[in-house]
Amino acid sequence: MKPLGPIPLGFGALGGELAIGGRRASEWVEQAGGTPLFVYSAEMIRRRVADLRAAMPDRLLVHYAVKANPYAPLLELMRTLVDGFDIASQGELELALAAGQDPAAISFAGPGKRDDEIEQAVRHGVTLNLESTGEARRALAIGDRLGIAPRLAVRVNPSFELRGSGMKMGGGARPFGIDEAQVPGLAREVIAAGAVWRGLHIFAGSQALGAEAVAETQGNVLDLAARLTREIGAPLPHLNMGGGFGIPYFHGDEPLDIALVGARLAARFAELPAELEGTTLAIELGRYLVGEAGVYLTRIVDRKESHGQVFLVTDGGLHHQLAASGNFGTVVRRNYPVAIASRFRAEPTEEASIVGCLCTPLDRLADIAHLPRAEAGDLVAVFCAGAYGASASPSAFLGHGPAREMLV
Ligand SMILES: *Cc1c(COP(=O)(O)O)cnc(C)c1O
């Protein structure tokens, strides 16, 4: 038997079934027209943002990283809850604008920005977080050609990383951002060329659950931003401090202690270096805001046994929920939080593996898990599906098509 990850708080049961947003999972499936289906709870997202804001210093702005979940109705909700969007492509720019986000509250990071993407960003007045010297020069040339002063910030490749983070985005040779030592020279160059100077972006990693590590990184980010600002010699309008707040996916994971992170940040804000006194300060979060609010529902179409092991075969799989199959940035496959949604309150009585409908051994949603006995027709819930689910999975693979999505 292999343990399942922890089911996020906030889900209850109705009539023995998993309840999401006060209604049974099967009702949402019926309303959506079938499975597979992602259900995102607006109420859980609202609560998450409110709890986060209560824990953080008032001065801290909260931005949403659109890549975590770009579903249009969810973006419209996020626009009303956060202070800005961080995007990473022209497609995300279009989604952000369609959701009604003010272009002045959008920043565009990401390596490999094409000229046409830069042009769209400049035309709309979106801030470009520059990832290289070459990109800076292209942005300035495009601004000149359009007769628009581009809004430019520099993404820094910090010399430190976020300890314990699932995905490291700083500390050493990286394709992201500009090495610390080159930042002051480049910033002075874009300011001298007449760009609107928007400041610095320092993102050191993702999916961290250790509050001490997050607090330490935030301290390092503030110190680095102050030092670079001194070297640049111009006031720093905005500092995107990165994020990296993780959520528990696996057995034994403990939630991030945001009270501790907030207290440590408040202490740092109370004695900010003079260089940062007039700076707006933001964090950018994706999965922490929306990950636990999403559930992927898929229906069991077959129950079979092989060499004494039970397999529950579903109509979904890794083409919608790649991360739960263990094939999205994990080294060792471990079980996500998964349950039989239609028997949510039943006691586990057997060991079974839940697999998807794809013809590949990679397509496993739960491996040798302790579950209530389930049959064809039962609904399976994969939790922590609100981020890096539908849009981060290869939905064209094997031709089953995309999953349905709904915000409730
Ligand atoms: C992916 C990414 C994020 C969001 O990461 P989460 O782990 O979902 O919070 C934020 N900022 C940048 C620059 C990113 O690349």
Coordinates of C-alpha atoms and ligand atoms in Angstrom, one line a residue:
M1 CA 0.0 0.0 0.0
K2 CA 1.2 3.5 -0.9
P3 CA -0.1 6.5 1.1
L4 CA -2.3 9.1 -0.6
G5 CA -1.6 12.8 -0.3
P6 CA -3.6 14.9 2.2
I7 CA -7.0 16.1 1.0
P8 CA -7.1 19.9 1.2
L9 CA -9.2 21.4 4.0
G10 CA -12.6 22.7 3.0
F11 CA -14.2 19.7 1.3
G12 CA -17.1 18.0 3.0
A13 CA -19.6 15.3 2.1
L14 CA -23.3 15.4 1.1
G15 CA -25.3 12.1 0.9
G16 CA -22.0 10.2 1.2
E17 CA -20.5 12.0 -1.8
L18 CA -17.8 14.5 -2.1
A19 CA -19.2 18.0 -1.9
I20 CA -17.7 21.0 -3.7
G21 CA -19.1 24.5 -3.1
G22 CA -22.1 23.0 -1.2
R23 CA -23.2 20.6 -3.9
R24 CA -22.5 16.9 -4.7
A25 CA -19.8 16.1 -7.2
S26 CA -22.3 14.2 -9.3
E27 CA -24.5 17.3 -9.6
W28 CA -21.6 19.3 -11.0
V29 CA -20.9 16.5 -13.5
E30 CA -24.5 16.4 -14.6
Q31 CA -24.5 20.2 -15.0
A32 CA -21.3 20.2 -17.0
G33 CA -22.6 17.4 -19.2
G34 CA -20.2 14.7 -18.1
T35 CA -16.7 13.7 -17.1
P36 CA -13.7 14.3 -17.1
L37 CA -14.3 17.6 -15.4
F38 CA -12.3 20.2 -13.5
V39 CA -14.3 21.9 -10.8
Y40 CA -12.8 25.1 -9.3
S41 CA -14.4 26.5 -6.1
A42 CA -14.6 30.3 -6.1
E43 CA -15.4 30.2 -2.4
M44 CA -12.1 28.4 -1.6
I45 CA -10.1 30.8 -3.7
R46 CA -11.7 33.8 -2.1
R47 CA -11.0 32.4 1.4
R48 CA -7.4 31.6 0.4
V49 CA -6.7 35.1 -0.8
A50 CA -8.4 36.7 2.2
D51 CA -6.3 34.5 4.6
L52 CA -3.1 35.3 2.8
R53 CA -3.8 39.0 2.9
A54 CA -4.6 38.8 6.6
A55 CA -1.3 37.1 7.3
M56 CA 0.9 39.4 5.2
P57 CA 1.8 43.1 5.8
D58 CA -0.7 45.5 4.4
R59 CA 1.9 47.0 2.2
L60 CA 2.5 43.8 0.3
L61 CA 0.7 43.5 -3.1
V62 CA -0.4 40.1 -4.3
H63 CA -0.1 39.2 -8.0
Y64 CA -1.4 36.1 -9.7
A65 CA 0.8 34.0 -12.0
V66 CA -1.6 33.2 -14.9
K67 CA 0.3 30.1 -16.0
A68 CA -1.0 28.2 -12.9
N69 CA -4.5 28.3 -14.3
P70 CA -5.6 30.5 -17.2
Y71 CA -9.3 29.3 -17.3
A72 CA -11.2 32.5 -18.4
P73 CA -13.9 32.6 -15.7
L74 CA -11.2 31.9 -13.0
L75 CA -9.1 34.8 -14.4
E76 CA -12.1 37.1 -14.1
L77 CA -12.5 36.1 -10.5
M78 CA -8.8 36.5 -9.8
R79 CA -8.8 40.0 -11.4
T80 CA -11.2 41.1 -8.6
L81 CA -9.1 39.5 -5.8
V82 CA -5.5 40.3 -6.6
D83 CA -3.5 43.5 -7.4
G84 CA -2.0 42.4 -10.7
F85 CA -1.3 39.5 -13.1
D86 CA 2.0 38.0 -14.1
I87 CA 2.0 36.5 -17.6
A88 CA 4.5 34.6 -19.7
S89 CA 3.2 34.7 -23.3
Q90 CA 1.1 36.7 -25.8
G91 CA -1.6 34.1 -25.4
E92 CA -1.7 34.8 -21.6
L93 CA -1.6 38.6 -22.4
E94 CA -4.8 38.2 -24.4
L95 CA -6.5 36.2 -21.7
A96 CA -5.5 38.7 -19.1
L97 CA -6.9 41.6 -21.1
A98 CA -10.1 39.7 -21.9
A99 CA -10.5 39.1 -18.1
G100 CA -10.5 42.9 -17.8
Q101 CA -7.1 43.3 -16.1
D102 CA -5.6 46.8 -16.3
P103 CA -2.5 46.5 -18.5
A104 CA -0.6 48.7 -16.0
A105 CA -1.0 45.9 -13.5
I106 CA 0.3 43.2 -15.8
S107 CA 4.0 42.2 -16.0
F108 CA 5.3 39.9 -18.7
A109 CA 8.2 37.5 -17.8
G110 CA 9.5 34.5 -19.6
P111 CA 12.5 33.7 -21.8
G112 CA 12.2 33.7 -25.5
K113 CA 9.8 36.5 -26.0
R114 CA 9.3 37.1 -29.7
D115 CA 9.4 40.5 -31.3
D116 CA 5.6 40.4 -32.0
E117 CA 5.0 39.5 -28.4
I118 CA 7.2 42.4 -27.2
E119 CA 5.4 44.7 -29.6
Q120 CA 1.9 43.8 -28.2
A121 CA 3.2 44.3 -24.7
V122 CA 4.6 47.7 -25.5
R123 CA 1.5 48.8 -27.3
H124 CA -0.7 47.9 -24.3
G125 CA 1.6 49.4 -21.8
V126 CA 2.4 46.1 -20.1
T127 CA 5.6 45.9 -18.1
L128 CA 8.3 43.6 -19.7
N129 CA 10.4 41.8 -17.2
L130 CA 13.6 41.6 -19.3
E131 CA 15.2 38.2 -19.4
S132 CA 18.4 39.1 -21.3
T133 CA 20.5 42.0 -22.7
G134 CA 19.4 41.0 -26.2
E135 CA 15.7 41.2 -25.2
A136 CA 16.3 44.6 -23.6
R137 CA 17.8 46.0 -26.8
R138 CA 14.9 44.5 -28.9
A139 CA 12.4 46.1 -26.6
L140 CA 14.0 49.5 -26.8
A141 CA 14.2 49.2 -30.6
I142 CA 10.5 48.2 -30.8
G143 CA 9.6 51.1 -28.5
D144 CA 11.5 53.5 -30.8
R145 CA 9.8 52.2 -33.9
L146 CA 6.3 52.5 -32.2
G147 CA 7.1 55.9 -30.6
I148 CA 6.1 54.5 -27.2
A149 CA 8.5 54.4 -24.2
P150 CA 8.4 50.8 -23.1
R151 CA 7.8 49.9 -19.5
L152 CA 10.8 47.8 -18.5
A153 CA 11.9 45.9 -15.5
V154 CA 14.8 43.6 -15.2
R155 CA 14.4 40.1 -14.0
V156 CA 17.4 39.2 -11.9
N157 CA 19.0 35.7 -11.8
P158 CA 19.8 35.7 -8.1
S159 CA 22.9 34.0 -6.8
F160 CA 20.8 32.3 -4.1
E161 CA 18.0 29.8 -4.5
L162 CA 14.9 29.1 -2.5
R163 CA 15.9 26.3 -0.1
G164 CA 13.7 23.2 -0.4
S165 CA 11.8 24.4 -3.4
G166 CA 10.4 21.9 -5.9
M167 CA 11.5 23.9 -8.9
K168 CA 14.6 26.0 -8.6
M169 CA 14.7 29.2 -10.6
G170 CA 17.8 30.9 -9.3
G171 CA 21.3 30.2 -8.0
G172 CA 23.8 29.4 -10.7
A173 CA 23.5 29.1 -14.5
R174 CA 19.8 29.6 -15.5
P175 CA 17.9 30.5 -18.6
F176 CA 15.9 33.0 -16.5
G177 CA 16.8 36.5 -15.8
I178 CA 20.1 38.4 -15.9
D179 CA 23.0 37.6 -13.7
E180 CA 23.2 39.9 -10.7
A181 CA 26.5 41.4 -11.8
Q182 CA 25.1 42.5 -15.2
V183 CA 21.9 44.1 -13.8
P184 CA 23.1 47.6 -12.8
G185 CA 24.7 48.2 -16.2
L186 CA 21.7 47.1 -18.1
A187 CA 19.2 49.0 -15.9
R188 CA 21.2 52.2 -16.4
E189 CA 21.2 51.5 -20.2
V190 CA 17.4 51.2 -20.4
I191 CA 16.9 54.2 -18.2
A192 CA 19.3 56.3 -20.3
A193 CA 17.5 55.1 -23.5
G194 CA 14.2 56.7 -22.2
A195 CA 12.3 53.6 -21.1
V196 CA 9.8 53.9 -18.2
W197 CA 11.9 52.2 -15.5
R198 CA 9.6 49.7 -13.6
G199 CA 12.1 48.0 -11.3
L200 CA 13.2 44.5 -10.5
H201 CA 11.8 41.0 -10.6
I202 CA 13.6 38.4 -8.4
F203 CA 12.1 34.9 -8.5
A204 CA 14.1 32.2 -6.7
G205 CA 11.9 29.1 -6.8
S206 CA 8.6 27.4 -6.6
Q207 CA 6.6 24.9 -4.4
A208 CA 8.4 25.6 -1.1
L209 CA 6.7 24.4 2.1
G210 CA 9.3 25.6 4.6
A211 CA 8.3 29.0 6.1
E212 CA 11.9 29.7 7.3
A213 CA 13.2 29.1 3.8
V214 CA 10.6 31.4 2.3
A215 CA 11.3 34.1 4.9
E216 CA 15.0 33.8 4.4
T217 CA 14.7 34.1 0.6
Q218 CA 12.4 37.1 1.0
G219 CA 15.1 38.7 3.2
N220 CA 17.7 37.9 0.6
V221 CA 15.5 39.4 -2.2
L222 CA 15.1 42.7 -0.2
D223 CA 18.8 42.9 0.5
L224 CA 19.7 42.2 -3.1
A225 CA 17.1 44.7 -4.5
A226 CA 18.5 47.4 -2.1
R227 CA 22.1 46.8 -3.2
L228 CA 21.2 46.7 -6.9
T229 CA 19.2 49.9 -6.5
R230 CA 22.3 51.7 -5.0
E231 CA 24.4 50.5 -7.9
I232 CA 21.8 51.5 -10.5
G233 CA 21.5 55.0 -8.9
A234 CA 17.9 55.5 -9.7
P235 CA 14.8 55.1 -7.4
L236 CA 13.2 51.6 -7.6
P237 CA 9.5 52.0 -8.5
H238 CA 8.5 48.3 -8.1
L239 CA 10.0 45.1 -6.7
N240 CA 8.4 41.8 -7.7
M241 CA 9.8 39.6 -4.8
G242 CA 8.9 36.3 -6.4
G243 CA 6.8 33.8 -4.6
G244 CA 7.3 30.1 -4.3
F245 CA 4.6 29.4 -1.7
G246 CA 3.9 25.7 -2.0
I247 CA 0.9 23.5 -1.2
P248 CA 0.9 20.0 0.3
Y249 CA 0.6 17.4 -2.5
F250 CA 2.0 14.3 -0.9
H251 CA 1.8 12.2 2.3
G252 CA 3.8 13.9 5.0
D253 CA 3.7 17.4 3.4
E254 CA 2.8 20.1 5.9
P255 CA 1.1 23.3 4.8
L256 CA 3.3 26.4 4.6
D257 CA 3.1 28.5 7.8
I258 CA 2.0 31.8 6.3
A259 CA 1.6 33.4 9.7
L260 CA 5.3 32.9 10.3
V261 CA 6.2 34.2 6.8
G262 CA 4.0 37.2 7.3
A263 CA 5.4 38.0 10.7
R264 CA 9.0 37.8 9.4
L265 CA 8.1 40.0 6.4
A266 CA 6.4 42.6 8.6
A267 CA 9.6 42.8 10.7
R268 CA 11.7 43.3 7.5
F269 CA 9.2 45.9 6.2
A270 CA 9.5 47.8 9.5
E271 CA 13.2 48.4 8.9
L272 CA 13.4 48.6 5.1
P273 CA 16.6 50.0 3.7
A274 CA 16.2 53.6 2.5
E275 CA 16.5 52.5 -1.2
L276 CA 13.2 50.6 -0.9
E277 CA 11.1 53.2 1.0
G278 CA 9.1 54.4 -2.0
T279 CA 9.0 51.0 -3.7
T280 CA 5.8 49.1 -4.3
L281 CA 6.4 45.5 -3.1
A282 CA 4.6 42.5 -4.6
I283 CA 4.7 38.7 -4.4
E284 CA 3.6 36.6 -7.4
L285 CA 1.8 33.3 -6.6
G286 CA 0.1 30.7 -8.7
R287 CA -0.5 27.3 -7.1
Y288 CA -0.8 28.7 -3.6
L289 CA -3.9 30.8 -4.6
V290 CA -5.8 28.3 -6.8
G291 CA -4.2 24.8 -6.5
E292 CA -6.2 23.4 -3.6
A293 CA -9.5 24.9 -4.9
G294 CA -9.6 22.6 -7.9
V295 CA -10.8 19.0 -8.2
Y296 CA -10.5 16.8 -11.2
L297 CA -13.4 14.4 -11.5
T298 CA -13.2 11.3 -13.7
R299 CA -15.5 8.3 -14.0
I300 CA -14.5 4.6 -13.6
V301 CA -15.3 2.8 -16.8
D302 CA -13.8 -0.6 -15.9
R303 CA -12.7 -2.6 -12.9
K304 CA -10.2 -5.4 -13.5
E305 CA -7.7 -7.6 -11.9
S306 CA -4.2 -8.5 -13.0
H307 CA -1.9 -10.8 -11.0
G308 CA -3.9 -10.2 -7.9
Q309 CA -3.9 -6.4 -8.3
V310 CA -7.1 -4.3 -8.7
F311 CA -7.1 -1.7 -11.5
L312 CA -9.8 1.0 -11.7
V313 CA -9.7 2.3 -15.2
T314 CA -11.1 5.8 -15.6
D315 CA -12.2 8.0 -18.5
G316 CA -9.6 10.6 -17.6
G317 CA -5.8 10.5 -17.1
L318 CA -2.5 12.2 -17.6
H319 CA -3.7 14.0 -20.7
H320 CA -5.6 16.2 -18.2
Q321 CA -3.8 15.8 -15.0
L322 CA -0.2 15.1 -15.9
A323 CA 1.2 16.2 -12.5
A324 CA -0.9 13.6 -10.6
S325 CA 0.7 10.9 -12.8
G326 CA 4.1 12.0 -11.6
N327 CA 5.4 13.1 -14.9
F328 CA 5.5 16.9 -14.4
G329 CA 8.7 17.8 -12.6
T330 CA 8.8 15.0 -10.0
V331 CA 11.7 12.6 -9.7
V332 CA 9.9 9.8 -7.7
R333 CA 6.3 9.2 -8.3
R334 CA 4.1 9.6 -5.2
N335 CA 0.4 9.6 -4.9
Y336 CA -1.6 12.9 -5.0
P337 CA -4.6 13.2 -2.8
V338 CA -7.2 11.0 -4.5
A339 CA -10.6 9.7 -3.4
I340 CA -13.6 7.8 -4.6
A341 CA -15.8 10.9 -4.8
S342 CA -19.1 8.9 -5.0
R343 CA -18.2 7.0 -1.8
F344 CA -16.4 9.8 0.0
R345 CA -17.4 8.8 3.5
A346 CA -16.9 5.0 2.9
E347 CA -14.2 3.2 4.8
P348 CA -11.2 2.0 2.7
T349 CA -11.4 -1.8 2.3
E350 CA -9.1 -2.7 -0.5
E351 CA -5.9 -1.9 -2.3
A352 CA -6.4 -0.6 -5.9
S353 CA -4.6 1.4 -8.5
I354 CA -6.5 4.1 -10.4
V355 CA -5.3 4.4 -14.0
G356 CA -6.3 6.6 -16.9
C357 CA -7.6 5.5 -20.3
L358 CA -4.3 6.2 -22.2
C359 CA -2.4 3.3 -23.6
T360 CA 0.8 4.0 -21.6
P361 CA 2.0 2.7 -18.3
L362 CA 2.7 6.3 -17.3
D363 CA -1.0 7.0 -17.0
R364 CA -1.5 6.3 -13.3
L365 CA -3.6 8.6 -11.0
A366 CA -3.1 6.5 -7.8
D367 CA -0.7 3.7 -7.3
I368 CA -1.7 0.8 -4.9
A369 CA -3.9 3.0 -2.7
H370 CA -6.1 2.0 0.2
L371 CA -9.7 2.8 -1.1
P372 CA -13.3 1.9 -0.6
R373 CA -14.4 -0.8 -3.1
A374 CA -15.4 1.0 -6.3
E375 CA -17.1 -0.1 -9.4
A376 CA -17.6 1.1 -13.0
G377 CA -19.8 4.2 -12.8
D378 CA -18.2 5.5 -9.6
L379 CA -16.5 9.0 -9.6
V380 CA -12.9 9.5 -8.8
A381 CA -11.7 12.9 -7.4
V382 CA -8.1 14.0 -7.8
F383 CA -7.4 16.9 -5.5
C384 CA -4.9 19.8 -5.8
A385 CA -6.0 20.1 -9.5
G386 CA -6.6 23.8 -9.5
A387 CA -3.1 24.6 -10.7
Y388 CA -1.0 23.1 -13.5
G389 CA -3.8 20.7 -14.4
A390 CA -5.9 21.3 -17.6
S391 CA -3.5 23.8 -19.2
A392 CA -0.3 21.9 -18.2
S393 CA -1.3 18.5 -19.6
P394 CA -1.0 17.1 -23.1
S395 CA -4.7 17.0 -23.9
A396 CA -4.1 16.2 -27.6
F397 CA -2.2 13.0 -26.7
L398 CA -4.2 10.0 -27.9
G399 CA -7.1 12.0 -29.1
H400 CA -9.5 11.8 -26.1
G401 CA -9.8 15.6 -26.2
P402 CA -9.7 18.2 -23.4
A403 CA -11.6 18.0 -20.1
R404 CA -14.5 20.2 -19.2
E405 CA -13.9 23.0 -16.7
M406 CA -16.2 24.9 -14.5
L407 CA -15.9 27.6 -11.8
V408 CA -18.5 27.1 -9.1
Ligands
LIG1 C1 5.7 29.6 -12.5 C2 6.0 31.0 -12.0 C3 5.3 31.5 -10.9 C4 4.2 30.7 -10.2 O1 4.7 29.6 -9.5 P1 3.8 28.9 -8.4 O2 4.6 27.8 -7.9 O3 2.6 28.4 -9.2 O4 3.4 29.9 -7.4 C5 5.6 32.7 -10.5 N1 6.5 33.5 -11.0 C6 7.3 33.0 -12.1 C7 8.3 33.9 -12.7 C8 7.0 31.8 -12.6 O5 7.8 31.3 -13.6

